[in-house]
C-alpha cells in the first residue's frame, strides 16, 4: 500500500477498489467456520471479506435491525462496494448469515471480537461491550467440544486481552486458555471510506498470539493475503495499534502546527509537505494540513493511550501536545472568518461537509462539528450540506442549523463559505465565483481561487 501511486496524501482513493477485483477472489484451500461479533465498520468488512474468500461466516450483533439488514443483503454502513459484495455472499455464495444470538458461534473455528470500545469522559476506553462479548463467547465455549480460537480485533489498550478478556473467557467457559482454546489479538488498520480495499491490502498483518498453535491457525486464514505477517505476543499487538494511530495523529498535528506558521509567513504548507515528504525517512502520507483529524479512532485512541500512560505514571508530553494542537485547529478557521467578517453574530455562514472525511457518513469527532458549535455560540446563522452525513448530523444539530438539499442551496445568499470536508462535488470551482471562501481542506487551487473568489483564504496556506 505504501508505494501505491493511487494513494493521495495519506487518504485512500476510493476508486482504487474495483468491482471486478472484489468478485474474483481465489478461494482458500480450507473452508474455515468464522464468527464475527459486532457488525460495525471492522466487523462487517471482515465478515464480507472472509465470506468472499470462501469461508463460512456468521455475524453476531445484538442490534436486530442490523441483523435483518445484513440478512437482506443491505449493508447497515455505507462503504464503497460493500453492498455488492454483501449481496454476493448472502444471496449467491450463501456463506454469510447474521444472528443476534451468541450460541451460533459454537460451530466456529475462529471467533473475532469486533465490538466498539468507546471513550469515557476521562479518555479511558469503555469495555462494557468487550466484557459482554467475552462472557457470551465464554458461555458458548463451555458447550463446544472442539478447539476454538478467540481473536480480539477491537482496539484495546495494552494489557486488556490478558488482564480482562482471557479471565472472563476462562470464568464462563470453565476451560483453560492455551489448552482448550486459543486467544490472539489481531489489530485492524483499515480506514473508513475505503474499508474493503484496506482490509484486503493491509501494509502488514499483525498476529499477537497467546501461543504458536493459535498463531498457526490464524496464519492459515491470512495466508492468501499478499501482505507481510508479523507475529508478536498479545500486548505488543495491542500497542502496535495504538502507536500506529498515535503516530498518524502526530504527523497531522505536526503539519498543522507548521502550517499555522506558514500561513502567517505567506508560505504554502503543501509545498513544504511535499518537500519534507519526499525524504523517505519522513514519507509523504498524512501530511495534508487542514482543520485537524476527527473520526471515531484517531482522537479516541490518542486519549486512551494518554490515559493508559497516566495509569502507568508515564509522561506523555508529545501525545498531549498532539491532542491540544488538534483541539485548537478547527477554531483557526473561525479566527479567519472573524478577521474577514468581524463579529459573526447574524452572519450567514455555510459549512460544506459534515463527515470527518469524504466517502463516509460518519460525523463522530468531526472537525465540522466543532466549527458549527463555535459558530452557533458566536450567534452565526449556519447552513450546511454534506452528501452522506446529513442524517447523522441532524441527530446533533436538529433545529439549530439549516440542512440544505444540495450544495447550491447551501451557498445561496451566504456571507461566507467554509469548506470542511474534501468531497469531490465541492471541488467544482464555479461554485465559488465571487464568494467569500475559507478552505479548511485545500480543496481549491489557491492561486485560481484567489482570482475567482471575492475573498479566499486557506487555513494553512
Ligand atoms: C484511522 C487510521 O488511519 C486507520 O489505520 C485505523 O485503522 C483507523 O483509524 C482505526 O483505528 O480504526 P480513519 O479513522 O478511518 O482511520 O481515518 P483516517 O483516514 O486516518 O483520517 C482521520 C482524520 O485525519 C480525518 O479527519 C482526516 O481528514 C484527517 N487527516 C488525515 C488529515 O487531516 N490530514 C491527513 O494528511 C490525513
PDB file of C-alpha atoms in Angstrom, residues 45-327:
ATOM      1  CA  UNK A  45     -15.953  -5.630   6.490  1.00  0.00           C
ATOM      2  CA  UNK A  46     -14.143  -8.649   7.960  1.00  0.00           C
ATOM      3  CA  UNK A  47     -17.257 -10.801   7.592  1.00  0.00           C
ATOM      4  CA  UNK A  48     -17.761  -9.867   3.968  1.00  0.00           C
ATOM      5  CA  UNK A  49     -14.090 -10.315   3.035  1.00  0.00           C
ATOM      6  CA  UNK A  50     -13.735 -13.710   4.736  1.00  0.00           C
ATOM      7  CA  UNK A  51     -17.008 -14.927   3.185  1.00  0.00           C
ATOM      8  CA  UNK A  52     -15.942 -13.697  -0.231  1.00  0.00           C
ATOM      9  CA  UNK A  53     -12.766 -15.738   0.185  1.00  0.00           C
ATOM     10  CA  UNK A  54     -14.942 -18.824   0.558  1.00  0.00           C
ATOM     11  CA  UNK A  55     -15.094 -19.224   4.344  1.00  0.00           C
ATOM     12  CA  UNK A  56     -18.361 -19.911   6.171  1.00  0.00           C
ATOM     13  CA  UNK A  57     -19.101 -16.767   8.174  1.00  0.00           C
ATOM     14  CA  UNK A  58     -21.661 -15.798  10.754  1.00  0.00           C
ATOM     15  CA  UNK A  59     -22.027 -12.296  12.104  1.00  0.00           C
ATOM     16  CA  UNK A  60     -23.429 -11.751  15.593  1.00  0.00           C
ATOM     17  CA  UNK A  61     -24.809  -8.384  16.623  1.00  0.00           C
ATOM     18  CA  UNK A  62     -27.220  -7.556  19.434  1.00  0.00           C
ATOM     19  CA  UNK A  63     -28.913  -4.969  17.195  1.00  0.00           C
ATOM     20  CA  UNK A  64     -31.710  -6.941  15.498  1.00  0.00           C
ATOM     21  CA  UNK A  65     -32.309  -4.237  12.905  1.00  0.00           C
ATOM     22  CA  UNK A  66     -28.699  -4.591  11.724  1.00  0.00           C
ATOM     23  CA  UNK A  67     -29.021  -8.376  11.699  1.00  0.00           C
ATOM     24  CA  UNK A  68     -32.127  -8.186   9.474  1.00  0.00           C
ATOM     25  CA  UNK A  69     -30.457  -5.699   7.158  1.00  0.00           C
ATOM     26  CA  UNK A  70     -27.422  -7.938   6.705  1.00  0.00           C
ATOM     27  CA  UNK A  71     -29.591 -10.995   6.026  1.00  0.00           C
ATOM     28  CA  UNK A  72     -31.435  -8.965   3.404  1.00  0.00           C
ATOM     29  CA  UNK A  73     -28.036  -8.118   1.874  1.00  0.00           C
ATOM     30  CA  UNK A  74     -28.396  -4.437   2.685  1.00  0.00           C
ATOM     31  CA  UNK A  75     -25.352  -3.028   4.446  1.00  0.00           C
ATOM     32  CA  UNK A  76     -26.108  -1.051   7.629  1.00  0.00           C
ATOM     33  CA  UNK A  77     -22.981   1.024   6.963  1.00  0.00           C
ATOM     34  CA  UNK A  78     -22.105   2.983   3.862  1.00  0.00           C
ATOM     35  CA  UNK A  79     -18.835   1.848   2.304  1.00  0.00           C
ATOM     36  CA  UNK A  80     -17.670   1.691  -1.282  1.00  0.00           C
ATOM     37  CA  UNK A  81     -18.727  -1.660  -2.886  1.00  0.00           C
ATOM     38  CA  UNK A  82     -19.840  -3.182   0.416  1.00  0.00           C
ATOM     39  CA  UNK A  83     -23.461  -3.671  -0.671  1.00  0.00           C
ATOM     40  CA  UNK A  84     -22.421  -5.521  -3.843  1.00  0.00           C
ATOM     41  CA  UNK A  85     -20.079  -7.869  -2.058  1.00  0.00           C
ATOM     42  CA  UNK A  86     -22.510  -8.457   0.805  1.00  0.00           C
ATOM     43  CA  UNK A  87     -25.183  -9.378  -1.689  1.00  0.00           C
ATOM     44  CA  UNK A  88     -22.853 -11.862  -3.416  1.00  0.00           C
ATOM     45  CA  UNK A  89     -22.044 -13.549  -0.094  1.00  0.00           C
ATOM     46  CA  UNK A  90     -25.620 -13.590   1.245  1.00  0.00           C
ATOM     47  CA  UNK A  91     -27.538 -14.355  -1.949  1.00  0.00           C
ATOM     48  CA  UNK A  92     -25.109 -16.121  -4.302  1.00  0.00           C
ATOM     49  CA  UNK A  93     -22.436 -17.858  -2.209  1.00  0.00           C
ATOM     50  CA  UNK A  94     -24.879 -18.157   0.710  1.00  0.00           C
ATOM     51  CA  UNK A  95     -21.982 -18.350   3.179  1.00  0.00           C
ATOM     52  CA  UNK A  96     -22.724 -15.269   5.292  1.00  0.00           C
ATOM     53  CA  UNK A  97     -25.577 -15.052   7.772  1.00  0.00           C
ATOM     54  CA  UNK A  98     -26.215 -12.710  10.704  1.00  0.00           C
ATOM     55  CA  UNK A  99     -27.705 -13.604  14.095  1.00  0.00           C
ATOM     56  CA  UNK A 100     -28.403 -11.868  17.370  1.00  0.00           C
ATOM     57  CA  UNK A 101     -27.612 -14.997  19.391  1.00  0.00           C
ATOM     58  CA  UNK A 102     -24.094 -15.934  20.510  1.00  0.00           C
ATOM     59  CA  UNK A 103     -24.943 -19.646  20.620  1.00  0.00           C
ATOM     60  CA  UNK A 104     -24.422 -19.670  16.880  1.00  0.00           C
ATOM     61  CA  UNK A 105     -20.698 -19.179  17.499  1.00  0.00           C
ATOM     62  CA  UNK A 106     -20.348 -22.742  18.879  1.00  0.00           C
ATOM     63  CA  UNK A 107     -19.629 -24.215  15.468  1.00  0.00           C
ATOM     64  CA  UNK A 108     -16.933 -21.700  14.612  1.00  0.00           C
ATOM     65  CA  UNK A 109     -13.227 -22.482  14.479  1.00  0.00           C
ATOM     66  CA  UNK A 110     -12.375 -18.813  14.987  1.00  0.00           C
ATOM     67  CA  UNK A 111     -14.392 -16.062  16.708  1.00  0.00           C
ATOM     68  CA  UNK A 112     -13.414 -12.438  16.049  1.00  0.00           C
ATOM     69  CA  UNK A 113     -14.428  -9.818  18.622  1.00  0.00           C
ATOM     70  CA  UNK A 114     -15.050  -6.609  16.671  1.00  0.00           C
ATOM     71  CA  UNK A 115     -17.245  -4.647  19.079  1.00  0.00           C
ATOM     72  CA  UNK A 116     -16.802  -0.949  19.820  1.00  0.00           C
ATOM     73  CA  UNK A 117     -14.584   0.361  22.599  1.00  0.00           C
ATOM     74  CA  UNK A 118     -15.993   3.892  23.019  1.00  0.00           C
ATOM     75  CA  UNK A 119     -14.378   6.624  25.121  1.00  0.00           C
ATOM     76  CA  UNK A 120     -15.357   7.554  28.635  1.00  0.00           C
ATOM     77  CA  UNK A 121     -15.158  11.238  29.562  1.00  0.00           C
ATOM     78  CA  UNK A 122     -11.652  10.809  31.030  1.00  0.00           C
ATOM     79  CA  UNK A 123     -10.368   9.267  27.792  1.00  0.00           C
ATOM     80  CA  UNK A 124     -10.320   5.729  29.188  1.00  0.00           C
ATOM     81  CA  UNK A 125     -11.925   3.100  26.935  1.00  0.00           C
ATOM     82  CA  UNK A 126     -15.268   1.681  27.926  1.00  0.00           C
ATOM     83  CA  UNK A 127     -15.000  -2.120  27.994  1.00  0.00           C
ATOM     84  CA  UNK A 128     -18.700  -2.839  28.503  1.00  0.00           C
ATOM     85  CA  UNK A 129     -19.218  -4.365  25.037  1.00  0.00           C
ATOM     86  CA  UNK A 130     -15.920  -6.253  25.246  1.00  0.00           C
ATOM     87  CA  UNK A 131     -16.805  -7.757  28.631  1.00  0.00           C
ATOM     88  CA  UNK A 132     -20.293  -8.748  27.430  1.00  0.00           C
ATOM     89  CA  UNK A 133     -18.872 -10.381  24.309  1.00  0.00           C
ATOM     90  CA  UNK A 134     -16.214 -12.267  26.274  1.00  0.00           C
ATOM     91  CA  UNK A 135     -18.870 -13.519  28.692  1.00  0.00           C
ATOM     92  CA  UNK A 136     -21.207 -14.672  25.909  1.00  0.00           C
ATOM     93  CA  UNK A 137     -18.374 -16.320  23.970  1.00  0.00           C
ATOM     94  CA  UNK A 138     -17.178 -17.980  27.194  1.00  0.00           C
ATOM     95  CA  UNK A 139     -20.673 -19.420  27.754  1.00  0.00           C
ATOM     96  CA  UNK A 140     -20.774 -20.684  24.170  1.00  0.00           C
ATOM     97  CA  UNK A 141     -17.270 -22.195  24.559  1.00  0.00           C
ATOM     98  CA  UNK A 142     -18.493 -24.108  27.614  1.00  0.00           C
ATOM     99  CA  UNK A 143     -20.856 -26.058  25.320  1.00  0.00           C
ATOM    100  CA  UNK A 144     -18.407 -26.548  22.466  1.00  0.00           C
ATOM    101  CA  UNK A 145     -16.430 -29.741  22.044  1.00  0.00           C
ATOM    102  CA  UNK A 146     -13.699 -28.638  19.649  1.00  0.00           C
ATOM    103  CA  UNK A 147     -10.693 -26.308  20.000  1.00  0.00           C
ATOM    104  CA  UNK A 148     -11.568 -22.669  19.193  1.00  0.00           C
ATOM    105  CA  UNK A 149      -9.570 -19.528  18.731  1.00  0.00           C
ATOM    106  CA  UNK A 150     -10.891 -16.199  20.019  1.00  0.00           C
ATOM    107  CA  UNK A 151      -9.420 -13.177  18.255  1.00  0.00           C
ATOM    108  CA  UNK A 152      -9.643  -9.644  19.630  1.00  0.00           C
ATOM    109  CA  UNK A 153      -9.894  -7.173  16.770  1.00  0.00           C
ATOM    110  CA  UNK A 154     -11.446  -4.344  18.764  1.00  0.00           C
ATOM    111  CA  UNK A 155      -8.931  -1.666  19.751  1.00  0.00           C
ATOM    112  CA  UNK A 156      -7.997  -2.315  23.384  1.00  0.00           C
ATOM    113  CA  UNK A 157      -5.203  -0.765  25.445  1.00  0.00           C
ATOM    114  CA  UNK A 158      -2.145  -2.954  26.158  1.00  0.00           C
ATOM    115  CA  UNK A 159      -2.898  -5.472  28.857  1.00  0.00           C
ATOM    116  CA  UNK A 160      -6.668  -5.700  28.222  1.00  0.00           C
ATOM    117  CA  UNK A 161      -6.739  -9.034  26.405  1.00  0.00           C
ATOM    118  CA  UNK A 162      -4.664 -10.779  29.075  1.00  0.00           C
ATOM    119  CA  UNK A 163      -5.999  -8.818  32.041  1.00  0.00           C
ATOM    120  CA  UNK A 164      -9.714  -8.636  31.213  1.00  0.00           C
ATOM    121  CA  UNK A 165     -10.752 -10.766  28.245  1.00  0.00           C
ATOM    122  CA  UNK A 166      -8.942 -14.056  28.951  1.00  0.00           C
ATOM    123  CA  UNK A 167     -10.069 -14.202  32.609  1.00  0.00           C
ATOM    124  CA  UNK A 168     -13.720 -13.686  31.545  1.00  0.00           C
ATOM    125  CA  UNK A 169     -13.449 -16.332  28.809  1.00  0.00           C
ATOM    126  CA  UNK A 170     -11.972 -18.814  31.305  1.00  0.00           C
ATOM    127  CA  UNK A 171     -14.510 -17.993  34.011  1.00  0.00           C
ATOM    128  CA  UNK A 172     -17.564 -18.506  31.792  1.00  0.00           C
ATOM    129  CA  UNK A 173     -16.259 -21.451  29.755  1.00  0.00           C
ATOM    130  CA  UNK A 174     -14.666 -23.251  32.699  1.00  0.00           C
ATOM    131  CA  UNK A 175     -11.855 -24.018  30.241  1.00  0.00           C
ATOM    132  CA  UNK A 176      -8.208 -23.070  30.054  1.00  0.00           C
ATOM    133  CA  UNK A 177      -6.571 -20.798  27.533  1.00  0.00           C
ATOM    134  CA  UNK A 178      -3.646 -22.459  25.739  1.00  0.00           C
ATOM    135  CA  UNK A 179      -5.121 -25.904  26.400  1.00  0.00           C
ATOM    136  CA  UNK A 180      -8.819 -25.814  25.487  1.00  0.00           C
ATOM    137  CA  UNK A 181      -8.924 -22.666  23.405  1.00  0.00           C
ATOM    138  CA  UNK A 182      -6.544 -20.144  21.870  1.00  0.00           C
ATOM    139  CA  UNK A 183      -6.536 -16.341  22.057  1.00  0.00           C
ATOM    140  CA  UNK A 184      -4.988 -13.764  19.755  1.00  0.00           C
ATOM    141  CA  UNK A 185      -5.065 -10.009  19.227  1.00  0.00           C
ATOM    142  CA  UNK A 186      -5.090  -9.005  15.574  1.00  0.00           C
ATOM    143  CA  UNK A 187      -5.383  -5.211  15.272  1.00  0.00           C
ATOM    144  CA  UNK A 188      -7.140  -3.736  12.275  1.00  0.00           C
ATOM    145  CA  UNK A 189      -5.708  -0.802  10.328  1.00  0.00           C
ATOM    146  CA  UNK A 190      -8.488  -0.143   7.820  1.00  0.00           C
ATOM    147  CA  UNK A 191      -9.557   3.400   7.003  1.00  0.00           C
ATOM    148  CA  UNK A 192     -13.232   4.245   6.851  1.00  0.00           C
ATOM    149  CA  UNK A 193     -14.373   5.243   3.398  1.00  0.00           C
ATOM    150  CA  UNK A 194     -12.307   2.513   1.776  1.00  0.00           C
ATOM    151  CA  UNK A 195     -12.701  -0.284   4.268  1.00  0.00           C
ATOM    152  CA  UNK A 196     -12.739  -3.203   1.825  1.00  0.00           C
ATOM    153  CA  UNK A 197      -9.632  -2.127  -0.030  1.00  0.00           C
ATOM    154  CA  UNK A 198      -7.746  -1.561   3.217  1.00  0.00           C
ATOM    155  CA  UNK A 199      -8.872  -4.856   4.738  1.00  0.00           C
ATOM    156  CA  UNK A 200      -7.776  -6.726   1.644  1.00  0.00           C
ATOM    157  CA  UNK A 201      -4.465  -4.946   1.164  1.00  0.00           C
ATOM    158  CA  UNK A 202      -3.012  -4.075   4.557  1.00  0.00           C
ATOM    159  CA  UNK A 203       0.617  -2.925   4.707  1.00  0.00           C
ATOM    160  CA  UNK A 204       1.075  -5.670   7.294  1.00  0.00           C
ATOM    161  CA  UNK A 205      -0.927  -8.164   9.294  1.00  0.00           C
ATOM    162  CA  UNK A 206      -0.077  -8.311  12.984  1.00  0.00           C
ATOM    163  CA  UNK A 207      -0.890 -11.549  14.781  1.00  0.00           C
ATOM    164  CA  UNK A 208      -0.456 -11.128  18.520  1.00  0.00           C
ATOM    165  CA  UNK A 209      -0.710 -14.726  19.737  1.00  0.00           C
ATOM    166  CA  UNK A 210      -1.083 -16.413  23.099  1.00  0.00           C
ATOM    167  CA  UNK A 211       0.780 -19.429  21.746  1.00  0.00           C
ATOM    168  CA  UNK A 212       2.106 -20.848  18.460  1.00  0.00           C
ATOM    169  CA  UNK A 213      -0.905 -23.106  17.924  1.00  0.00           C
ATOM    170  CA  UNK A 214      -3.210 -20.074  17.889  1.00  0.00           C
ATOM    171  CA  UNK A 215      -0.916 -18.077  15.620  1.00  0.00           C
ATOM    172  CA  UNK A 216      -0.564 -21.000  13.181  1.00  0.00           C
ATOM    173  CA  UNK A 217      -4.331 -21.347  12.924  1.00  0.00           C
ATOM    174  CA  UNK A 218      -4.739 -17.643  12.226  1.00  0.00           C
ATOM    175  CA  UNK A 219      -1.890 -17.573   9.758  1.00  0.00           C
ATOM    176  CA  UNK A 220      -3.894 -20.104   7.740  1.00  0.00           C
ATOM    177  CA  UNK A 221      -6.702 -17.636   7.081  1.00  0.00           C
ATOM    178  CA  UNK A 222      -4.289 -14.797   6.315  1.00  0.00           C
ATOM    179  CA  UNK A 223      -2.005 -16.819   4.032  1.00  0.00           C
ATOM    180  CA  UNK A 224      -3.837 -15.820   0.879  1.00  0.00           C
ATOM    181  CA  UNK A 225      -3.474 -12.119   1.669  1.00  0.00           C
ATOM    182  CA  UNK A 226      -0.411 -10.749  -0.062  1.00  0.00           C
ATOM    183  CA  UNK A 227       0.689  -8.692   2.969  1.00  0.00           C
ATOM    184  CA  UNK A 228       3.624  -9.482   5.245  1.00  0.00           C
ATOM    185  CA  UNK A 229       2.650 -11.111   8.533  1.00  0.00           C
ATOM    186  CA  UNK A 230       4.328 -10.128  11.784  1.00  0.00           C
ATOM    187  CA  UNK A 231       3.743 -12.467  14.725  1.00  0.00           C
ATOM    188  CA  UNK A 232       4.114 -10.987  18.186  1.00  0.00           C
ATOM    189  CA  UNK A 233       2.829 -11.510  21.689  1.00  0.00           C
ATOM    190  CA  UNK A 234      -0.590 -10.131  22.600  1.00  0.00           C
ATOM    191  CA  UNK A 235       0.478  -6.926  24.386  1.00  0.00           C
ATOM    192  CA  UNK A 236       2.808  -5.934  21.606  1.00  0.00           C
ATOM    193  CA  UNK A 237      -0.022  -6.268  19.070  1.00  0.00           C
ATOM    194  CA  UNK A 238      -2.273  -4.124  21.257  1.00  0.00           C
ATOM    195  CA  UNK A 239       0.429  -1.457  21.494  1.00  0.00           C
ATOM    196  CA  UNK A 240       1.199  -1.535  17.756  1.00  0.00           C
ATOM    197  CA  UNK A 241      -2.384  -0.473  17.048  1.00  0.00           C
ATOM    198  CA  UNK A 242      -2.226   2.482  19.449  1.00  0.00           C
ATOM    199  CA  UNK A 243       1.257   3.501  18.431  1.00  0.00           C
ATOM    200  CA  UNK A 244       0.228   3.475  14.752  1.00  0.00           C
ATOM    201  CA  UNK A 245      -2.791   5.715  15.303  1.00  0.00           C
ATOM    202  CA  UNK A 246      -0.845   7.995  17.663  1.00  0.00           C
ATOM    203  CA  UNK A 247       1.905   8.373  15.081  1.00  0.00           C
ATOM    204  CA  UNK A 248      -0.564   9.205  12.306  1.00  0.00           C
ATOM    205  CA  UNK A 249      -2.188  11.763  14.598  1.00  0.00           C
ATOM    206  CA  UNK A 250       1.249  13.188  15.362  1.00  0.00           C
ATOM    207  CA  UNK A 251       2.003  13.668  11.673  1.00  0.00           C
ATOM    208  CA  UNK A 252      -1.253  15.563  11.166  1.00  0.00           C
ATOM    209  CA  UNK A 253      -0.806  17.828  14.205  1.00  0.00           C
ATOM    210  CA  UNK A 254       2.827  18.389  13.241  1.00  0.00           C
ATOM    211  CA  UNK A 255       1.980  19.594   9.752  1.00  0.00           C
ATOM    212  CA  UNK A 256      -0.908  21.684  11.084  1.00  0.00           C
ATOM    213  CA  UNK A 257       1.382  23.438  13.564  1.00  0.00           C
ATOM    214  CA  UNK A 258       3.924  24.108  10.815  1.00  0.00           C
ATOM    215  CA  UNK A 259       1.008  25.162   8.587  1.00  0.00           C
ATOM    216  CA  UNK A 260      -0.337  27.717  11.041  1.00  0.00           C
ATOM    217  CA  UNK A 261       3.086  29.340  10.964  1.00  0.00           C
ATOM    218  CA  UNK A 262       3.310  29.051   7.168  1.00  0.00           C
ATOM    219  CA  UNK A 263       0.033  30.918   6.645  1.00  0.00           C
ATOM    220  CA  UNK A 264       1.311  33.894   8.632  1.00  0.00           C
ATOM    221  CA  UNK A 265       4.536  33.838   6.645  1.00  0.00           C
ATOM    222  CA  UNK A 266       2.795  33.563   3.269  1.00  0.00           C
ATOM    223  CA  UNK A 267       4.222  30.081   2.704  1.00  0.00           C
ATOM    224  CA  UNK A 268       2.214  27.227   1.199  1.00  0.00           C
ATOM    225  CA  UNK A 269       2.324  24.323   3.666  1.00  0.00           C
ATOM    226  CA  UNK A 270       1.505  21.864   0.894  1.00  0.00           C
ATOM    227  CA  UNK A 271       4.774  22.772  -0.829  1.00  0.00           C
ATOM    228  CA  UNK A 272       6.576  22.319   2.478  1.00  0.00           C
ATOM    229  CA  UNK A 273       4.886  18.931   2.981  1.00  0.00           C
ATOM    230  CA  UNK A 274       5.975  17.877  -0.494  1.00  0.00           C
ATOM    231  CA  UNK A 275       9.487  18.994   0.273  1.00  0.00           C
ATOM    232  CA  UNK A 276       9.794  17.085   3.514  1.00  0.00           C
ATOM    233  CA  UNK A 277       7.646  14.120   2.435  1.00  0.00           C
ATOM    234  CA  UNK A 278       9.980  13.208  -0.362  1.00  0.00           C
ATOM    235  CA  UNK A 279      12.539  12.315   2.268  1.00  0.00           C
ATOM    236  CA  UNK A 280      11.722   8.615   2.599  1.00  0.00           C
ATOM    237  CA  UNK A 281      12.523   8.692   6.296  1.00  0.00           C
ATOM    238  CA  UNK A 282       9.608  11.097   6.710  1.00  0.00           C
ATOM    239  CA  UNK A 283       7.228   9.839   3.988  1.00  0.00           C
ATOM    240  CA  UNK A 284       4.575  11.858   2.187  1.00  0.00           C
ATOM    241  CA  UNK A 285       1.435  10.383   3.744  1.00  0.00           C
ATOM    242  CA  UNK A 286      -0.624  12.075   6.460  1.00  0.00           C
ATOM    243  CA  UNK A 287       0.917  15.462   5.819  1.00  0.00           C
ATOM    244  CA  UNK A 288      -2.235  17.148   4.478  1.00  0.00           C
ATOM    245  CA  UNK A 289      -2.636  20.245   6.618  1.00  0.00           C
ATOM    246  CA  UNK A 290      -6.172  21.352   7.411  1.00  0.00           C
ATOM    247  CA  UNK A 291      -8.725  21.566  10.193  1.00  0.00           C
ATOM    248  CA  UNK A 292      -7.384  18.583  12.109  1.00  0.00           C
ATOM    249  CA  UNK A 293      -8.102  14.897  12.490  1.00  0.00           C
ATOM    250  CA  UNK A 294     -11.505  13.602  13.511  1.00  0.00           C
ATOM    251  CA  UNK A 295     -13.422  10.349  13.345  1.00  0.00           C
ATOM    252  CA  UNK A 296     -14.121   7.561  15.776  1.00  0.00           C
ATOM    253  CA  UNK A 297     -10.496   6.353  16.024  1.00  0.00           C
ATOM    254  CA  UNK A 298      -7.584   8.801  15.985  1.00  0.00           C
ATOM    255  CA  UNK A 299      -8.906  11.216  18.669  1.00  0.00           C
ATOM    256  CA  UNK A 300     -10.258   8.406  20.878  1.00  0.00           C
ATOM    257  CA  UNK A 301      -7.170   6.217  20.627  1.00  0.00           C
ATOM    258  CA  UNK A 302      -4.856   9.115  21.380  1.00  0.00           C
ATOM    259  CA  UNK A 303      -6.797   9.970  24.538  1.00  0.00           C
ATOM    260  CA  UNK A 304      -6.916   6.311  25.588  1.00  0.00           C
ATOM    261  CA  UNK A 305      -3.147   5.977  25.187  1.00  0.00           C
ATOM    262  CA  UNK A 306      -2.563   9.158  27.203  1.00  0.00           C
ATOM    263  CA  UNK A 307      -4.879   7.837  29.881  1.00  0.00           C
ATOM    264  CA  UNK A 308      -3.117   4.453  29.975  1.00  0.00           C
ATOM    265  CA  UNK A 309       0.232   6.231  30.320  1.00  0.00           C
ATOM    266  CA  UNK A 310      -1.176   8.237  33.234  1.00  0.00           C
ATOM    267  CA  UNK A 311      -2.169   4.989  34.950  1.00  0.00           C
ATOM    268  CA  UNK A 312       1.408   3.755  34.454  1.00  0.00           C
ATOM    269  CA  UNK A 313       2.811   7.049  35.741  1.00  0.00           C
ATOM    270  CA  UNK A 314       4.478   7.743  32.375  1.00  0.00           C
ATOM    271  CA  UNK A 315       4.704  11.237  30.918  1.00  0.00           C
ATOM    272  CA  UNK A 316       3.111  11.909  27.524  1.00  0.00           C
ATOM    273  CA  UNK A 317       4.165  15.462  26.714  1.00  0.00           C
ATOM    274  CA  UNK A 318       4.317  14.796  22.999  1.00  0.00           C
ATOM    275  CA  UNK A 319       0.993  12.958  22.750  1.00  0.00           C
ATOM    276  CA  UNK A 320      -0.709  15.587  24.900  1.00  0.00           C
ATOM    277  CA  UNK A 321       0.528  18.314  22.569  1.00  0.00           C
ATOM    278  CA  UNK A 322      -0.690  16.373  19.529  1.00  0.00           C
ATOM    279  CA  UNK A 323      -4.132  16.326  21.123  1.00  0.00           C
ATOM    280  CA  UNK A 324      -4.015  20.017  22.120  1.00  0.00           C
ATOM    281  CA  UNK A 325      -2.978  21.160  18.629  1.00  0.00           C
ATOM    282  CA  UNK A 326      -5.841  19.146  17.180  1.00  0.00           C
ATOM    283  CA  UNK A 327      -8.436  20.579  19.542  1.00  0.00           C
TER     284      UNK A 327
END
